[in-house]
Short mmCIF file of C-alpha atoms in Angstrom, two decimals:
data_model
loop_
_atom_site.label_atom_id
_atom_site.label_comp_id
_atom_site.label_asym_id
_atom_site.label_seq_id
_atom_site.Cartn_x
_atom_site.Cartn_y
_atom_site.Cartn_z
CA UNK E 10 126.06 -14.27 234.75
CA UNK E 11 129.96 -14.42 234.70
CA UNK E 12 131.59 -11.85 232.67
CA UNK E 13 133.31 -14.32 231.04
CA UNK E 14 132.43 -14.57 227.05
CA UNK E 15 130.83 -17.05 225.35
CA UNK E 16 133.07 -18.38 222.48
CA UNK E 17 131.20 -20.44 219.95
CA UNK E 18 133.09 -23.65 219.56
CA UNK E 19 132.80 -27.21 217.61
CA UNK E 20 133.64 -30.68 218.58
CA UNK E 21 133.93 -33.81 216.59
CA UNK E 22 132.88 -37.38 217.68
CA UNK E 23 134.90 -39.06 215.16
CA UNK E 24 133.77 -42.69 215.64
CA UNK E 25 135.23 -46.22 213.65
CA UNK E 26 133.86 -49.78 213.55
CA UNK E 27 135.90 -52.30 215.61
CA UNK E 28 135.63 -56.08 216.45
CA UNK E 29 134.46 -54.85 219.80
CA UNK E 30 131.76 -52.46 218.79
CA UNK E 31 132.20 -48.71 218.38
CA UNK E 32 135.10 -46.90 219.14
CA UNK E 33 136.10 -42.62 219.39
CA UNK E 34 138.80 -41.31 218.71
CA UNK E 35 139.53 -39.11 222.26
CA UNK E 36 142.77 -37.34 223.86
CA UNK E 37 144.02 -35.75 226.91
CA UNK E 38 144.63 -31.78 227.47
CA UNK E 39 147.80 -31.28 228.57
CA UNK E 40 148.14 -30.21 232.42
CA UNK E 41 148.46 -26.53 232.14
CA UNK E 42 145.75 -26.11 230.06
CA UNK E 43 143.32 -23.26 230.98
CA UNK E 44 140.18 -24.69 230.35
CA UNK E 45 139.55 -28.87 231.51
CA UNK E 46 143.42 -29.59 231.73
CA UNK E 47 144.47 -32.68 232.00
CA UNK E 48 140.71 -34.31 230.89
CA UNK E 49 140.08 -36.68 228.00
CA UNK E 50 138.02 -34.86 225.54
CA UNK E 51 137.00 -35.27 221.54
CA UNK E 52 139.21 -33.03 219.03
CA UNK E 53 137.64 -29.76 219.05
CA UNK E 54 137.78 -25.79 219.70
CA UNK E 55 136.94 -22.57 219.05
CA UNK E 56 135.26 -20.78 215.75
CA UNK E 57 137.69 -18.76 214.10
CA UNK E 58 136.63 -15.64 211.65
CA UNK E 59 138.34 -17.58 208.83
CA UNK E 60 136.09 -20.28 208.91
CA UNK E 61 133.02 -18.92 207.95
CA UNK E 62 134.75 -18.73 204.20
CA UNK E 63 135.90 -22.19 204.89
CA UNK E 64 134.78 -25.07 203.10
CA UNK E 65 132.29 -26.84 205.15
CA UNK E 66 131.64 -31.07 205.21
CA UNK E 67 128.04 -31.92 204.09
CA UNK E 68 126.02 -32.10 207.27
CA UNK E 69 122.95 -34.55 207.39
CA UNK E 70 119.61 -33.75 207.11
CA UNK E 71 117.92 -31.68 209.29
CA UNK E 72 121.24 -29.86 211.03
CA UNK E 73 121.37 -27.10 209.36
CA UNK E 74 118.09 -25.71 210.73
CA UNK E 75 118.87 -27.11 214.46
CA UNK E 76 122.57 -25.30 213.91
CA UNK E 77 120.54 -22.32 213.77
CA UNK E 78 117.72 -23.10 217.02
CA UNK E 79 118.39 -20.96 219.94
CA UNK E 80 121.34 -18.44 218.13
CA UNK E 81 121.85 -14.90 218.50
CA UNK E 82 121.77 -12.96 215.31
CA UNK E 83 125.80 -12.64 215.44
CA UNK E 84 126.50 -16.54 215.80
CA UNK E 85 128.34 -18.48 213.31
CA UNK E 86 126.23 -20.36 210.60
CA UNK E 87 125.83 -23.58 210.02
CA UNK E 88 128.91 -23.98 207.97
CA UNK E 89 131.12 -22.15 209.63
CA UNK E 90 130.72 -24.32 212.40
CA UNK E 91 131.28 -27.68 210.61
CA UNK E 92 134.00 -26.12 208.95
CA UNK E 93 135.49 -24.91 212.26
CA UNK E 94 135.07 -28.89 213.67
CA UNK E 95 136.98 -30.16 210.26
CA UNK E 96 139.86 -27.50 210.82
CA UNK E 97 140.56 -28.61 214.43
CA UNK E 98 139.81 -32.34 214.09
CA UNK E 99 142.53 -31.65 211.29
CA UNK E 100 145.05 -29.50 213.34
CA UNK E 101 144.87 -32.01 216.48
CA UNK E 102 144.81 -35.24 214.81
CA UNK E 103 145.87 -35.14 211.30
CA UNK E 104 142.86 -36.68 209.97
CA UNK E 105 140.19 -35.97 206.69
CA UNK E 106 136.99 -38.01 207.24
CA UNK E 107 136.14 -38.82 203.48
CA UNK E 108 134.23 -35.76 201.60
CA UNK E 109 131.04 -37.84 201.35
CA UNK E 110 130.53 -38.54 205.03
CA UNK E 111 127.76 -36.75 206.43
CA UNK E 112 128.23 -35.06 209.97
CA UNK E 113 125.50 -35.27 212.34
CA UNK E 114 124.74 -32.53 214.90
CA UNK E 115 124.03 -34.37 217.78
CA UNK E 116 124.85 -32.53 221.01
CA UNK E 117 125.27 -28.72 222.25
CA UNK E 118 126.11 -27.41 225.55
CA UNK E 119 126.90 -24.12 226.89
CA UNK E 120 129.48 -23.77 229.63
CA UNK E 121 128.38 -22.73 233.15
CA UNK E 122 129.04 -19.24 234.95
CA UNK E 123 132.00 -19.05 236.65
CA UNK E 124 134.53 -21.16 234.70
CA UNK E 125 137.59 -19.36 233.25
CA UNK E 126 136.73 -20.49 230.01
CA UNK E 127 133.35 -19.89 228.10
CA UNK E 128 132.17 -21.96 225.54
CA UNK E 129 128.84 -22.65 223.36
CA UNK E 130 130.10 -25.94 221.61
CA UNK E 131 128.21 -28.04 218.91
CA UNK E 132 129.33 -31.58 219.01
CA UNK E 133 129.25 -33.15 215.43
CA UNK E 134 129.06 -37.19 215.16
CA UNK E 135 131.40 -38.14 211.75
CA UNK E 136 132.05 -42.07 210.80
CA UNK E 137 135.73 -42.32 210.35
CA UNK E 138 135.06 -44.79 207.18
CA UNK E 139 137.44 -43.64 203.97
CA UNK E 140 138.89 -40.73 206.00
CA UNK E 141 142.79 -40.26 205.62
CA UNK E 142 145.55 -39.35 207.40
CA UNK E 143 147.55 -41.66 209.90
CA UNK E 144 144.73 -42.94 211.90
CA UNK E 145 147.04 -45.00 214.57
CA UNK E 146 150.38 -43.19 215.17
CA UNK E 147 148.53 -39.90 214.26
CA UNK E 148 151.90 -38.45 212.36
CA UNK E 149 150.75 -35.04 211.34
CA UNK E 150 148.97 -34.17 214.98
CA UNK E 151 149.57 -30.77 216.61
CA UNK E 152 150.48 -31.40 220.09
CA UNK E 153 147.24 -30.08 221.82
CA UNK E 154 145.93 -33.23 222.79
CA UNK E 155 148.42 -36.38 223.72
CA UNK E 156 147.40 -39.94 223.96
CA UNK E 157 145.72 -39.89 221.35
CA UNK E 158 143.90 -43.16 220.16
CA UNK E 159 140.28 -45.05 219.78
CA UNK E 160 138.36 -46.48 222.65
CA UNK E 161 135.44 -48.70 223.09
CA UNK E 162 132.11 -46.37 224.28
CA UNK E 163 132.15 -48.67 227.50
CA UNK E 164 135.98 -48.12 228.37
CA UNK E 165 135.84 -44.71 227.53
CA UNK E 166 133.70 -43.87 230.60
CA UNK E 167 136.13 -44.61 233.14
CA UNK E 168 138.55 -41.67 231.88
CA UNK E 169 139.08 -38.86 233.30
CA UNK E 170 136.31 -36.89 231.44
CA UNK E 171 134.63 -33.56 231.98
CA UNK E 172 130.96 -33.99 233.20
CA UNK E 173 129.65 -33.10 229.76
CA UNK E 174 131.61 -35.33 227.74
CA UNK E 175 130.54 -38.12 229.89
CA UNK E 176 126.81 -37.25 229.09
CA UNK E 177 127.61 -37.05 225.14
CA UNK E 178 129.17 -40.49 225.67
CA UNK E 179 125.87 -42.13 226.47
CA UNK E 180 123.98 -40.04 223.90
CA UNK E 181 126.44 -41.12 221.37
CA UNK E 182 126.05 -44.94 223.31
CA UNK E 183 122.63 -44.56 222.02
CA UNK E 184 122.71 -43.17 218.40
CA UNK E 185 125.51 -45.62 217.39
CA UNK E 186 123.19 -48.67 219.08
CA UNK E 187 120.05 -47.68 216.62
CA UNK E 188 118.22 -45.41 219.30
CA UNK E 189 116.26 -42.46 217.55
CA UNK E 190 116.95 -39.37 218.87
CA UNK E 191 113.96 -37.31 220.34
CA UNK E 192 115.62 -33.55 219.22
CA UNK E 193 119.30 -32.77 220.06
CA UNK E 194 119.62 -32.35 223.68
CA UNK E 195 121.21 -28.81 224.81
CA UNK E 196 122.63 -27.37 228.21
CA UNK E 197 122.07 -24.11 227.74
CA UNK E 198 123.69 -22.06 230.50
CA UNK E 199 123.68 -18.80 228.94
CA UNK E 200 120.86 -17.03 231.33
CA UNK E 201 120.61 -17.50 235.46
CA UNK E 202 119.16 -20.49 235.45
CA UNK E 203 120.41 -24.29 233.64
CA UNK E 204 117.91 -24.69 231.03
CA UNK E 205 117.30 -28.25 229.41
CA UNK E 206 116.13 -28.57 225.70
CA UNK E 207 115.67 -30.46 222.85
CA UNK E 208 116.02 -29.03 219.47
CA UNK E 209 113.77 -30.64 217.04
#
């Protein structure tokens, strides 16, 4: 194993209804980024001590108990990582998905040895119906990500993504077009070997 860390992170698919079909809300790293420069990717980042006393979004049922699945006994709760997901969707796009939305836990990958950046992210799914904030100029965005704005699930696959987010693309493709989902699928890459699984 690299000696690298393993940072617990969050990500938010934060996903709208459109004339077209579905569309994400994604933007680009900027070039001198550390970890996946220059790659479209979904508003997200590292836990933070603070929010584990953060107020956390009401998460659908059954995530709490696959939040927990496959944790050490020092990893962030359930909350803290949904609250964690809220703060950055905040800081990098300016946006509050409404209080009564319920966020979905539907992805979680673990980043390979040998990358200069370590990261065990939970990606949470979050309808962008009733949220607030400047949803097309994106006015009160940090300046992490830049070109910011909503794409269709089909056109989104021909950006420049990191392997992984092109893989939550299609398992997003398939929750959004009324497929069940057989357990939350998770590349964990914390041992020697790539392990597959599905948390049910």
């Amino acid at each position: 194993m690299s000696g690298e860390p393993i940072r617990p992170a969050a990500t938010v698919i934060l996903w709208r209804a459109a004339a077209g079909g579905a569309e994400v809300l994604m933007g680009q790293r900027g070039a001198g980024a550390a970890f996946m420069p220059s790659k479209y990717v979904f508003p997200g980042g590292r836990v933070e001590a603070e929010d584990a006393q953060a107020p956390a979004p009401v998460l659908a049922p059954g995530c709490t108990e696959r939040l927990r699945a496959f944790c050490p006994e020092d990893a962030p709760g359930p909350g803290a990582l949904a609250a964690a997901a809220l703060r950055e969707l905040r800081e990098e796009t300016g946006l509050q998905p409404a209080a009564d939305v319920p966020w979905r836990f539907v992805f979680r990958a673990i980043t390979p040895p040998g990358r200069t950046r370590r990261f065990d992210a939970r990606f949470f799914l979050v309808s962008a119906e009733g949220a607030s904030g400047d949803a097309e100029g994106f006015a009160d965005a940090e300046d992490e990500l830049s070109h910011l704005h909503w794409i269709g699930l089909a056109a989104a696959r021909a950006l420049d993504l990191p392997f992984i987010t092109e893989v939550v693309l299609a398992e997003v493709t398939a929750l959004l077009g009324g497929q069940d989902q057989p357990g939350v699928p998770f590349f964990d890459n914390s041992g020697q070997i790539p392990t597959f699984r599905r948390i049910v």
